[in-house]
Amino acid sequence: TVFCSPPEFIKTLQDSGVDLVELTGNHNNDTGSQYNTETINKYHQLNIKTFGGGLNAEEAKKPYIADQKGSKITFLGYNYADSPSGISIATSERAGANSFDFDKVKTDIESAKQQSQFVIVDIQFNECFAYPDGYVEFPECNSPISGQQDVFRKVADLGADMVIGTQAHQPQIYEIYNNKPIYY
């Protein structure tokens, strides 16, 4: 599957008031990293902030820190599905997503906790496809898929205040784990 929108579609984001875009996607380099680079540059020109990806690996790992009424919230984003060396992962010379590694996540959360009151971690996990014919109350992908619950809970145990999956292609459940919301 290849996803690439015409450049003029960015007006939809502008008209919707989007001011922060998470870039952990595993399709961000489907049509070549040059288009991902152009898109990221366009976000920056329009003053749309980004996190979880960037023009290179150094930029991709930078958190986004929001100051909301005196409270600081740090957003961290990672691509689990393609880490460490898939085509969607940023390198020193290629735009892409921030790679996932538990040691890196732990260090990033610890650093964020020193600057912020609340840390949100977004994770592009493995995708799940279950589109049964007709109504099925609990299709396979509504629940965490293989390994997802363990990974997301471990990230919460590392100190994230909220964990959000960004890969599902359909709604998944959420849970409150040790008083922390996890949206699969």
PDB file of C-alpha atoms in Angstrom:
ATOM      1  CA  THR A   1       0.000   0.000   0.000  1.00  0.00           C
ATOM      2  CA  VAL A   2       1.269   3.453  -0.886  1.00  0.00           C
ATOM      3  CA  PHE A   3      -0.095   6.646   0.626  1.00  0.00           C
ATOM      4  CA  CYS A   4       0.708  10.060  -0.787  1.00  0.00           C
ATOM      5  CA  SER A   5      -1.642  13.034  -0.924  1.00  0.00           C
ATOM      6  CA  PRO A   6      -1.395  15.941  -3.330  1.00  0.00           C
ATOM      7  CA  PRO A   7       0.415  18.910  -1.705  1.00  0.00           C
ATOM      8  CA  GLU A   8      -2.679  21.127  -1.814  1.00  0.00           C
ATOM      9  CA  PHE A   9      -4.420  18.763   0.654  1.00  0.00           C
ATOM     10  CA  ILE A  10      -2.408  20.396   3.445  1.00  0.00           C
ATOM     11  CA  LYS A  11      -5.063  23.122   3.383  1.00  0.00           C
ATOM     12  CA  THR A  12      -7.369  20.613   5.107  1.00  0.00           C
ATOM     13  CA  LEU A  13      -4.986  20.513   8.081  1.00  0.00           C
ATOM     14  CA  GLN A  14      -4.737  24.291   8.131  1.00  0.00           C
ATOM     15  CA  ASP A  15      -8.515  24.732   7.942  1.00  0.00           C
ATOM     16  CA  SER A  16      -8.936  22.212  10.756  1.00  0.00           C
ATOM     17  CA  GLY A  17      -6.600  24.167  13.026  1.00  0.00           C
ATOM     18  CA  VAL A  18      -3.979  21.422  13.246  1.00  0.00           C
ATOM     19  CA  ASP A  19      -0.852  22.749  14.918  1.00  0.00           C
ATOM     20  CA  LEU A  20       0.947  19.498  15.836  1.00  0.00           C
ATOM     21  CA  VAL A  21       1.541  16.453  13.629  1.00  0.00           C
ATOM     22  CA  GLU A  22       2.928  13.112  14.785  1.00  0.00           C
ATOM     23  CA  LEU A  23       5.305  11.571  12.198  1.00  0.00           C
ATOM     24  CA  THR A  24       5.848   7.987  13.391  1.00  0.00           C
ATOM     25  CA  GLY A  25       4.059   6.411  10.441  1.00  0.00           C
ATOM     26  CA  ASN A  26       5.382   3.424   8.596  1.00  0.00           C
ATOM     27  CA  HIS A  27       4.183   4.793   5.231  1.00  0.00           C
ATOM     28  CA  ASN A  28       6.013   8.119   5.460  1.00  0.00           C
ATOM     29  CA  ASN A  29       8.625   7.140   2.845  1.00  0.00           C
ATOM     30  CA  ASP A  30       6.417   4.981   0.598  1.00  0.00           C
ATOM     31  CA  THR A  31       6.957   7.180  -2.435  1.00  0.00           C
ATOM     32  CA  GLY A  32      10.486   8.206  -1.506  1.00  0.00           C
ATOM     33  CA  SER A  33      11.967  10.173   1.335  1.00  0.00           C
ATOM     34  CA  GLN A  34      12.151  13.307  -0.825  1.00  0.00           C
ATOM     35  CA  TYR A  35       8.349  13.679  -0.571  1.00  0.00           C
ATOM     36  CA  ASN A  36       8.475  13.122   3.174  1.00  0.00           C
ATOM     37  CA  THR A  37      11.175  15.807   3.337  1.00  0.00           C
ATOM     38  CA  GLU A  38       9.020  18.208   1.301  1.00  0.00           C
ATOM     39  CA  THR A  39       6.034  17.543   3.569  1.00  0.00           C
ATOM     40  CA  ILE A  40       8.016  18.106   6.769  1.00  0.00           C
ATOM     41  CA  ASN A  41       9.476  21.314   5.348  1.00  0.00           C
ATOM     42  CA  LYS A  42       5.955  22.467   4.437  1.00  0.00           C
ATOM     43  CA  TYR A  43       4.758  21.788   8.011  1.00  0.00           C
ATOM     44  CA  HIS A  44       7.625  23.887   9.324  1.00  0.00           C
ATOM     45  CA  GLN A  45       6.918  26.712   6.838  1.00  0.00           C
ATOM     46  CA  LEU A  46       3.302  26.757   8.044  1.00  0.00           C
ATOM     47  CA  ASN A  47       4.393  26.703  11.711  1.00  0.00           C
ATOM     48  CA  ILE A  48       2.873  23.245  12.219  1.00  0.00           C
ATOM     49  CA  LYS A  49       4.988  21.513  14.852  1.00  0.00           C
ATOM     50  CA  THR A  50       6.050  17.875  14.503  1.00  0.00           C
ATOM     51  CA  PHE A  51       7.351  15.055  16.678  1.00  0.00           C
ATOM     52  CA  GLY A  52       8.144  11.368  16.291  1.00  0.00           C
ATOM     53  CA  GLY A  53       9.847  11.925  12.945  1.00  0.00           C
ATOM     54  CA  GLY A  54      11.881  14.484  11.119  1.00  0.00           C
ATOM     55  CA  LEU A  55      14.246  15.445   8.345  1.00  0.00           C
ATOM     56  CA  ASN A  56      16.910  13.148   9.829  1.00  0.00           C
ATOM     57  CA  ALA A  57      17.426  10.854  12.836  1.00  0.00           C
ATOM     58  CA  GLU A  58      18.565  13.717  15.080  1.00  0.00           C
ATOM     59  CA  GLU A  59      15.443  15.762  14.391  1.00  0.00           C
ATOM     60  CA  ALA A  60      13.189  12.684  14.529  1.00  0.00           C
ATOM     61  CA  LYS A  61      14.090  11.937  18.135  1.00  0.00           C
ATOM     62  CA  LYS A  62      13.289  15.431  19.442  1.00  0.00           C
ATOM     63  CA  PRO A  63      10.267  15.648  21.737  1.00  0.00           C
ATOM     64  CA  TYR A  64       7.590  18.262  21.414  1.00  0.00           C
ATOM     65  CA  ILE A  65       6.912  20.168  24.627  1.00  0.00           C
ATOM     66  CA  ALA A  66       3.631  22.022  24.945  1.00  0.00           C
ATOM     67  CA  ASP A  67       2.982  24.598  27.620  1.00  0.00           C
ATOM     68  CA  GLN A  68      -0.708  24.565  28.492  1.00  0.00           C
ATOM     69  CA  LYS A  69      -1.753  27.058  31.149  1.00  0.00           C
ATOM     70  CA  GLY A  70       1.530  26.655  33.009  1.00  0.00           C
ATOM     71  CA  SER A  71       1.675  22.871  32.734  1.00  0.00           C
ATOM     72  CA  LYS A  72       4.200  21.295  30.428  1.00  0.00           C
ATOM     73  CA  ILE A  73       3.283  18.224  28.395  1.00  0.00           C
ATOM     74  CA  THR A  74       5.940  16.301  26.493  1.00  0.00           C
ATOM     75  CA  PHE A  75       5.042  14.304  23.383  1.00  0.00           C
ATOM     76  CA  LEU A  76       7.387  11.491  22.358  1.00  0.00           C
ATOM     77  CA  GLY A  77       6.836   9.371  19.262  1.00  0.00           C
ATOM     78  CA  TYR A  78       8.355   6.129  17.979  1.00  0.00           C
ATOM     79  CA  ASN A  79       7.968   3.671  15.132  1.00  0.00           C
ATOM     80  CA  TYR A  80       8.036   0.167  16.606  1.00  0.00           C
ATOM     81  CA  ALA A  81       6.960  -1.641  13.435  1.00  0.00           C
ATOM     82  CA  ASP A  82       9.968  -0.792  11.277  1.00  0.00           C
ATOM     83  CA  SER A  83      12.667  -0.329  13.916  1.00  0.00           C
ATOM     84  CA  PRO A  84      15.549  -0.313  13.794  1.00  0.00           C
ATOM     85  CA  SER A  85      16.299  -0.297  10.060  1.00  0.00           C
ATOM     86  CA  GLY A  86      13.123  -0.201   7.982  1.00  0.00           C
ATOM     87  CA  ILE A  87      12.648   2.273   5.155  1.00  0.00           C
ATOM     88  CA  SER A  88      10.369   4.496   7.234  1.00  0.00           C
ATOM     89  CA  ILE A  89      13.032   5.087   9.911  1.00  0.00           C
ATOM     90  CA  ALA A  90      15.025   8.324   9.738  1.00  0.00           C
ATOM     91  CA  THR A  91      18.766   8.094   9.196  1.00  0.00           C
ATOM     92  CA  SER A  92      21.483  10.737   9.303  1.00  0.00           C
ATOM     93  CA  GLU A  93      20.695  11.482   5.648  1.00  0.00           C
ATOM     94  CA  ARG A  94      17.033  10.494   5.213  1.00  0.00           C
ATOM     95  CA  ALA A  95      13.782  11.842   6.586  1.00  0.00           C
ATOM     96  CA  GLY A  96      11.646   9.380   8.507  1.00  0.00           C
ATOM     97  CA  ALA A  97      10.295   8.218  11.823  1.00  0.00           C
ATOM     98  CA  ASN A  98      12.009   7.960  15.193  1.00  0.00           C
ATOM     99  CA  SER A  99      13.097   4.381  15.836  1.00  0.00           C
ATOM    100  CA  PHE A 100      11.885   2.412  18.866  1.00  0.00           C
ATOM    101  CA  ASP A 101      14.181   0.868  21.443  1.00  0.00           C
ATOM    102  CA  PHE A 102      13.221   0.305  25.098  1.00  0.00           C
ATOM    103  CA  ASP A 103      16.496   1.761  26.417  1.00  0.00           C
ATOM    104  CA  LYS A 104      16.020   4.863  24.270  1.00  0.00           C
ATOM    105  CA  VAL A 105      12.362   5.197  25.353  1.00  0.00           C
ATOM    106  CA  LYS A 106      13.372   4.897  29.010  1.00  0.00           C
ATOM    107  CA  THR A 107      16.053   7.589  28.671  1.00  0.00           C
ATOM    108  CA  ASP A 108      13.685   9.887  26.751  1.00  0.00           C
ATOM    109  CA  ILE A 109      10.915   9.519  29.352  1.00  0.00           C
ATOM    110  CA  GLU A 110      13.325  10.180  32.213  1.00  0.00           C
ATOM    111  CA  SER A 111      14.562  13.323  30.468  1.00  0.00           C
ATOM    112  CA  ALA A 112      11.007  14.465  29.702  1.00  0.00           C
ATOM    113  CA  LYS A 113       9.960  13.982  33.343  1.00  0.00           C
ATOM    114  CA  GLN A 114      12.614  16.511  34.363  1.00  0.00           C
ATOM    115  CA  GLN A 115      10.984  19.155  32.144  1.00  0.00           C
ATOM    116  CA  SER A 116       7.294  18.269  32.146  1.00  0.00           C
ATOM    117  CA  GLN A 117       4.428  17.297  34.382  1.00  0.00           C
ATOM    118  CA  PHE A 118       2.925  14.869  31.848  1.00  0.00           C
ATOM    119  CA  VAL A 119       4.496  12.617  29.197  1.00  0.00           C
ATOM    120  CA  ILE A 120       2.538  11.184  26.268  1.00  0.00           C
ATOM    121  CA  VAL A 121       4.161   8.441  24.182  1.00  0.00           C
ATOM    122  CA  ASP A 122       2.809   7.672  20.697  1.00  0.00           C
ATOM    123  CA  ILE A 123       3.806   4.357  19.149  1.00  0.00           C
ATOM    124  CA  GLN A 124       3.360   3.210  15.567  1.00  0.00           C
ATOM    125  CA  PHE A 125       3.002  -0.492  16.336  1.00  0.00           C
ATOM    126  CA  ASN A 126       2.413  -3.381  13.942  1.00  0.00           C
ATOM    127  CA  GLU A 127      -0.724  -3.048  11.869  1.00  0.00           C
ATOM    128  CA  CYS A 128      -3.727  -5.318  12.137  1.00  0.00           C
ATOM    129  CA  PHE A 129      -6.277  -6.021   9.447  1.00  0.00           C
ATOM    130  CA  ALA A 130      -9.569  -7.691  10.335  1.00  0.00           C
ATOM    131  CA  TYR A 131     -12.536  -6.510   8.359  1.00  0.00           C
ATOM    132  CA  PRO A 132     -15.129  -9.245   8.688  1.00  0.00           C
ATOM    133  CA  ASP A 133     -18.272  -9.221   6.601  1.00  0.00           C
ATOM    134  CA  GLY A 134     -21.232  -7.907   8.537  1.00  0.00           C
ATOM    135  CA  TYR A 135     -21.368  -6.870  12.164  1.00  0.00           C
ATOM    136  CA  VAL A 136     -19.019  -8.657  14.524  1.00  0.00           C
ATOM    137  CA  GLU A 137     -19.055  -7.386  18.071  1.00  0.00           C
ATOM    138  CA  PHE A 138     -15.355  -7.871  18.822  1.00  0.00           C
ATOM    139  CA  PRO A 139     -13.260  -8.389  15.706  1.00  0.00           C
ATOM    140  CA  GLU A 140      -9.698  -9.554  16.256  1.00  0.00           C
ATOM    141  CA  CYS A 141      -8.112  -6.118  15.960  1.00  0.00           C
ATOM    142  CA  ASN A 142     -10.333  -4.370  18.515  1.00  0.00           C
ATOM    143  CA  SER A 143      -8.117  -5.816  21.224  1.00  0.00           C
ATOM    144  CA  PRO A 144      -4.359  -5.388  21.469  1.00  0.00           C
ATOM    145  CA  ILE A 145      -2.634  -7.492  18.831  1.00  0.00           C
ATOM    146  CA  SER A 146       0.220  -9.900  19.446  1.00  0.00           C
ATOM    147  CA  GLY A 147       2.759  -8.335  21.806  1.00  0.00           C
ATOM    148  CA  GLN A 148       1.121  -4.911  21.806  1.00  0.00           C
ATOM    149  CA  GLN A 149      -0.204  -5.013  25.356  1.00  0.00           C
ATOM    150  CA  ASP A 150       3.187  -6.063  26.752  1.00  0.00           C
ATOM    151  CA  VAL A 151       5.034  -3.313  24.854  1.00  0.00           C
ATOM    152  CA  PHE A 152       2.567  -0.552  25.746  1.00  0.00           C
ATOM    153  CA  ARG A 153       2.401  -1.565  29.408  1.00  0.00           C
ATOM    154  CA  LYS A 154       6.192  -1.638  29.604  1.00  0.00           C
ATOM    155  CA  VAL A 155       6.304   1.910  28.202  1.00  0.00           C
ATOM    156  CA  ALA A 156       3.815   2.954  30.910  1.00  0.00           C
ATOM    157  CA  ASP A 157       5.982   1.198  33.501  1.00  0.00           C
ATOM    158  CA  LEU A 158       8.974   3.199  32.204  1.00  0.00           C
ATOM    159  CA  GLY A 159       7.122   6.354  33.266  1.00  0.00           C
ATOM    160  CA  ALA A 160       4.851   7.438  30.414  1.00  0.00           C
ATOM    161  CA  ASP A 161       1.662   9.019  31.747  1.00  0.00           C
ATOM    162  CA  MET A 162      -0.293   8.040  28.625  1.00  0.00           C
ATOM    163  CA  VAL A 163       0.476   5.634  25.779  1.00  0.00           C
ATOM    164  CA  ILE A 164      -1.227   5.937  22.396  1.00  0.00           C
ATOM    165  CA  GLY A 165      -1.076   3.534  19.459  1.00  0.00           C
ATOM    166  CA  THR A 166      -1.241   5.216  16.076  1.00  0.00           C
ATOM    167  CA  GLN A 167      -1.365   2.220  13.738  1.00  0.00           C
ATOM    168  CA  ALA A 168      -4.634   0.396  14.125  1.00  0.00           C
ATOM    169  CA  HIS A 169      -6.461   1.307  10.875  1.00  0.00           C
ATOM    170  CA  GLN A 170      -9.607   0.910  12.969  1.00  0.00           C
ATOM    171  CA  PRO A 171     -10.698   1.629  16.540  1.00  0.00           C
ATOM    172  CA  GLN A 172      -9.071  -0.455  19.244  1.00  0.00           C
ATOM    173  CA  ILE A 173      -9.853  -0.667  22.926  1.00  0.00           C
ATOM    174  CA  TYR A 174      -8.229   1.257  25.712  1.00  0.00           C
ATOM    175  CA  GLU A 175      -7.451   0.376  29.295  1.00  0.00           C
ATOM    176  CA  ILE A 176      -6.413   2.091  32.482  1.00  0.00           C
ATOM    177  CA  TYR A 177      -3.207   0.378  33.559  1.00  0.00           C
ATOM    178  CA  ASN A 178      -1.721   1.427  36.902  1.00  0.00           C
ATOM    179  CA  ASN A 179      -3.845   4.614  36.709  1.00  0.00           C
ATOM    180  CA  LYS A 180      -2.466   5.430  33.244  1.00  0.00           C
ATOM    181  CA  PRO A 181      -4.584   5.424  30.077  1.00  0.00           C
ATOM    182  CA  ILE A 182      -3.352   3.227  27.258  1.00  0.00           C
ATOM    183  CA  TYR A 183      -5.110   3.657  23.925  1.00  0.00           C
ATOM    184  CA  TYR A 184      -4.208   0.698  21.762  1.00  0.00           C
TER     185      TYR A 184
END
